mmCIF file of C-alpha atoms in Angstrom:
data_model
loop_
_atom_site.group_PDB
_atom_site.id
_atom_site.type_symbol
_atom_site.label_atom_id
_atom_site.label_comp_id
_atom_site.label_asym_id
_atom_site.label_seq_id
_atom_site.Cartn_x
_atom_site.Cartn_y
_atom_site.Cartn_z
ATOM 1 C CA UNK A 1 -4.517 9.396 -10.873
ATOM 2 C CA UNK A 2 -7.175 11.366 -12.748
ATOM 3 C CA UNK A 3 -8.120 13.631 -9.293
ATOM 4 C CA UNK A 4 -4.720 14.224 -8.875
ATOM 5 C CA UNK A 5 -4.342 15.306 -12.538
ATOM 6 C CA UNK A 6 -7.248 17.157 -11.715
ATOM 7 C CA UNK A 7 -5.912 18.866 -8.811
ATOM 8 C CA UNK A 8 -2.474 19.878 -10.504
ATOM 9 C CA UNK A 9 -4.481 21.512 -13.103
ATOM 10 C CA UNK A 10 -6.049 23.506 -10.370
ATOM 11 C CA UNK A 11 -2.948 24.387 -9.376
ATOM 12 C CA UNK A 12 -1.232 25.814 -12.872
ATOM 13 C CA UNK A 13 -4.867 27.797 -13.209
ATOM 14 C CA UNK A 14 -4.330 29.268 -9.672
ATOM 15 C CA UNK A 15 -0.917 29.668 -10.339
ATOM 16 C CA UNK A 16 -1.623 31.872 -13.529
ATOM 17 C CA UNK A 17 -5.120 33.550 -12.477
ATOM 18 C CA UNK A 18 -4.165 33.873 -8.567
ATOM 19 C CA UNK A 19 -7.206 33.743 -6.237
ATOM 20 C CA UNK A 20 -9.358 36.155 -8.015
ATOM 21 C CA UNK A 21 -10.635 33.523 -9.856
ATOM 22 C CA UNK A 22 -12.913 30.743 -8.249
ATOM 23 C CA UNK A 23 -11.679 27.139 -9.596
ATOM 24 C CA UNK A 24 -14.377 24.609 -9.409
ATOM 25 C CA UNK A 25 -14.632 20.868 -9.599
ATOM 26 C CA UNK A 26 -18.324 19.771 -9.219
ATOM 27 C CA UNK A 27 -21.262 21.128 -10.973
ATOM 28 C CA UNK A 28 -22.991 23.640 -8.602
ATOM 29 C CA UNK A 29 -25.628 24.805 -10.404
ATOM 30 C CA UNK A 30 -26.375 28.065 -10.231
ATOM 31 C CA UNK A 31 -25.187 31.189 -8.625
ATOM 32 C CA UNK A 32 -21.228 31.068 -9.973
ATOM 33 C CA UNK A 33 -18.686 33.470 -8.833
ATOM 34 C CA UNK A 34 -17.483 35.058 -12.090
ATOM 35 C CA UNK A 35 -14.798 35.232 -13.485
ATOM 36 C CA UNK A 36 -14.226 30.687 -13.090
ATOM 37 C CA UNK A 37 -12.998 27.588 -14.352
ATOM 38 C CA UNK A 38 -14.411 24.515 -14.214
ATOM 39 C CA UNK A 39 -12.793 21.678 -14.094
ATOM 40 C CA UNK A 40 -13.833 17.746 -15.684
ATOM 41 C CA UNK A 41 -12.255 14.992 -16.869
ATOM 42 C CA UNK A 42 -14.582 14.151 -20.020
ATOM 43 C CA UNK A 43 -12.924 10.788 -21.068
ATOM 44 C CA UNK A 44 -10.873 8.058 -19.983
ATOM 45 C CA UNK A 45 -9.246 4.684 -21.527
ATOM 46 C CA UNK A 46 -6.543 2.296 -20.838
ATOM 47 C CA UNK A 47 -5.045 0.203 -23.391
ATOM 48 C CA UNK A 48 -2.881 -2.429 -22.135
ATOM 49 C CA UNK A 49 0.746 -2.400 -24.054
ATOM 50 C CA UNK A 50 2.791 -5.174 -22.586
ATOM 51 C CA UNK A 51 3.418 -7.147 -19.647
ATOM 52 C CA UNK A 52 1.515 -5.662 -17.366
ATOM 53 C CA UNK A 53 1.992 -1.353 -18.615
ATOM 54 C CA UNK A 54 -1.049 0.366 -19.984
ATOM 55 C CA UNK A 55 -1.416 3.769 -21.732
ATOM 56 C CA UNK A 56 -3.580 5.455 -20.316
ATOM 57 C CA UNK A 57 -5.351 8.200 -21.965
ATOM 58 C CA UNK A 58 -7.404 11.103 -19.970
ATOM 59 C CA UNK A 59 -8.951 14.455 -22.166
ATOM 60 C CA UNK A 60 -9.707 17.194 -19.704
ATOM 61 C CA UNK A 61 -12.334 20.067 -20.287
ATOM 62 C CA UNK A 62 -11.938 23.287 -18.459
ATOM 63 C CA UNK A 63 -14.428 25.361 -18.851
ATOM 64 C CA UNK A 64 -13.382 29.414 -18.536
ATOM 65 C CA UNK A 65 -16.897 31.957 -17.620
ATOM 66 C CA UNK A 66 -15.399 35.464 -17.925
ATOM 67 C CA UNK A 67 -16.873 38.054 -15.783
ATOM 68 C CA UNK A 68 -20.918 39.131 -16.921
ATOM 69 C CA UNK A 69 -19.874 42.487 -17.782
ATOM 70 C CA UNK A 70 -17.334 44.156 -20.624
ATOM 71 C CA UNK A 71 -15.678 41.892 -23.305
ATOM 72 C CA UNK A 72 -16.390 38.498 -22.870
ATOM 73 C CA UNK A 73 -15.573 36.980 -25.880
ATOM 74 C CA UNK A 74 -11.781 39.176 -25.570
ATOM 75 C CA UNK A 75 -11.454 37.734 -22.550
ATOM 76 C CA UNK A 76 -11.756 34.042 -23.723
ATOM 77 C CA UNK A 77 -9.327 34.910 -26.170
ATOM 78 C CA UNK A 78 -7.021 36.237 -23.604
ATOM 79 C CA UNK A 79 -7.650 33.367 -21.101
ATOM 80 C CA UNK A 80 -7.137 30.682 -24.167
ATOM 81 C CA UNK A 81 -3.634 32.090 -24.647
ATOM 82 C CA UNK A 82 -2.648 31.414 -20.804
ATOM 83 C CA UNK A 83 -4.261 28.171 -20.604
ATOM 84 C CA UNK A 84 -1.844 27.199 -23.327
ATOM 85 C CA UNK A 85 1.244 27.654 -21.509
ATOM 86 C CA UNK A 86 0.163 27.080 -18.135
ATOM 87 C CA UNK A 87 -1.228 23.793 -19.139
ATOM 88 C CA UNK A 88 1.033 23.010 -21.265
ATOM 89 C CA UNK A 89 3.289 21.237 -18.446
ATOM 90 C CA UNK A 90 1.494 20.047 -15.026
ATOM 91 C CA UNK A 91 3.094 18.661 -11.986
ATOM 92 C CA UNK A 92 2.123 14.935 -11.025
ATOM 93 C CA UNK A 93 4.735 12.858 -9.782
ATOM 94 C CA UNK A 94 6.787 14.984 -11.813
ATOM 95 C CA UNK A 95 5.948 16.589 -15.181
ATOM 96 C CA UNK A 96 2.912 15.494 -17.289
ATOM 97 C CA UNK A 97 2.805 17.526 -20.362
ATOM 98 C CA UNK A 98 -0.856 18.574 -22.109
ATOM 99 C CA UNK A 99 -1.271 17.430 -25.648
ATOM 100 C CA UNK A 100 -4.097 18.439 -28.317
ATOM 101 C CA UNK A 101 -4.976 21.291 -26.608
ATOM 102 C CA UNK A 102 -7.592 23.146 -28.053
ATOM 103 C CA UNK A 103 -9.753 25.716 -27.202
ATOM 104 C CA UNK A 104 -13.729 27.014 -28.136
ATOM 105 C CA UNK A 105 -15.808 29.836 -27.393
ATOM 106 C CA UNK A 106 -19.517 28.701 -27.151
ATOM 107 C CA UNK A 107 -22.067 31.192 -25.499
ATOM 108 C CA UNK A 108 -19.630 33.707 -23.877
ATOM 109 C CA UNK A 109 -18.028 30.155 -22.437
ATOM 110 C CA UNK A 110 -14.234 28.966 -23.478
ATOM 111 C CA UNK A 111 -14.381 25.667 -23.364
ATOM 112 C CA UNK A 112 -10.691 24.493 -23.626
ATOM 113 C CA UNK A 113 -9.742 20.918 -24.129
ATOM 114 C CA UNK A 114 -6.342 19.007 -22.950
ATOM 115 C CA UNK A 115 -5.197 15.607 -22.904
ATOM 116 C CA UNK A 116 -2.915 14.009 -20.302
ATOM 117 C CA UNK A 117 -1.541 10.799 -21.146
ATOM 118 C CA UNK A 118 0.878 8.394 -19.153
ATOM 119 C CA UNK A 119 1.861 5.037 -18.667
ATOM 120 C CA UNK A 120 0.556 2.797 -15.794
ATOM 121 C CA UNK A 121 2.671 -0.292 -15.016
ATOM 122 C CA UNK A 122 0.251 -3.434 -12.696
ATOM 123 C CA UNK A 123 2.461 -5.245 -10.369
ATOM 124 C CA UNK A 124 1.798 -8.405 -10.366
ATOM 125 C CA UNK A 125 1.469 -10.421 -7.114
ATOM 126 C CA UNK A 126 4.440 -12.825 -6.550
ATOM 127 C CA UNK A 127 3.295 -16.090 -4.446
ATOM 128 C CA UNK A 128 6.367 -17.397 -2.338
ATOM 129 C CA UNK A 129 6.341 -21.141 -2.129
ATOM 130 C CA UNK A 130 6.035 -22.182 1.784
ATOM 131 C CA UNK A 131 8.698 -25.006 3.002
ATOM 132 C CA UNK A 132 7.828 -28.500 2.128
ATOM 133 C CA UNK A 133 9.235 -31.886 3.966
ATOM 134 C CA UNK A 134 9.199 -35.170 2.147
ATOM 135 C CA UNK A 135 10.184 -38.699 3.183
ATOM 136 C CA UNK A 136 11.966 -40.543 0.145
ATOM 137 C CA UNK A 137 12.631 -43.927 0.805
ATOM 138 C CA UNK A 138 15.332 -45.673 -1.943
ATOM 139 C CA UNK A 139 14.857 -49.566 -3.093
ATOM 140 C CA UNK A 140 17.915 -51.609 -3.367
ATOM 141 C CA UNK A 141 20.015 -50.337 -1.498
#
């Protein structure tokens, strides 16, 4: 579930920043097309709840490198804004909405935080009995 959350995210940023904007997913070092987002999923836990349904809890980081030149730290601002209402409801399996969202600009980098949370049900296995035969045999009678 996680790379698919992943994956819809990438598609509400292309969605809102169109192809001009290179949306990555792995670490690739150096030599970034600018302006980009990079996408992780920094944290992950499952509590179970009852019989079998778990919350599960997943914070996202998406990290926003404006272009080298003009205003970098305007256009964080400006790509903070978006992120909050193109994030704000994702499509997996229907809608997942982002909660604590939250953004931070450190170095000329936006680093914007979002957590998508759901509810994960385990089916359990169900053994079906085979046929039996038995020979009962009755005293007295």
């Amino acid at each position: 579930m996680i790379n698919r959350i992943v994956e819809a995210i990438g598609v509400a940023l292309r969605a809102k920043f169109g192809d001009g904007c290179e949306i990555y997913t792995e670490e690739t070092g150096q030599g970034l097309d600018r302006p980009c987002f990079f996408v992780q999923c920094l944290n992950f836990s499952s509590e179970l709840m009852k019989e079998g349904r778990f919350l599960r809890r997943s914070q996202f980081l998406i990290r926003y490198s404006p272009p080298q030149d003009g205003e970098r730290n305007r256009e964080c601002c400006e790509a903070a804004e978006q992120l909050c209402d193109c994030l704000e409801c994702i499509t997996v399996d229907g809608l997942m909405r982002g909660t604590r969202m939250r953004g931070e600009i450190v170095g000329g980098i936006l680093h914007y935080y979002v957590n998508y949370d759901y509810f994960a049900c385990r089916q359990e296995e169900t053994v079906a009995m085979g046929e039996m035969t038995s020979d009962v045999t009755a005293k007295g009678g």
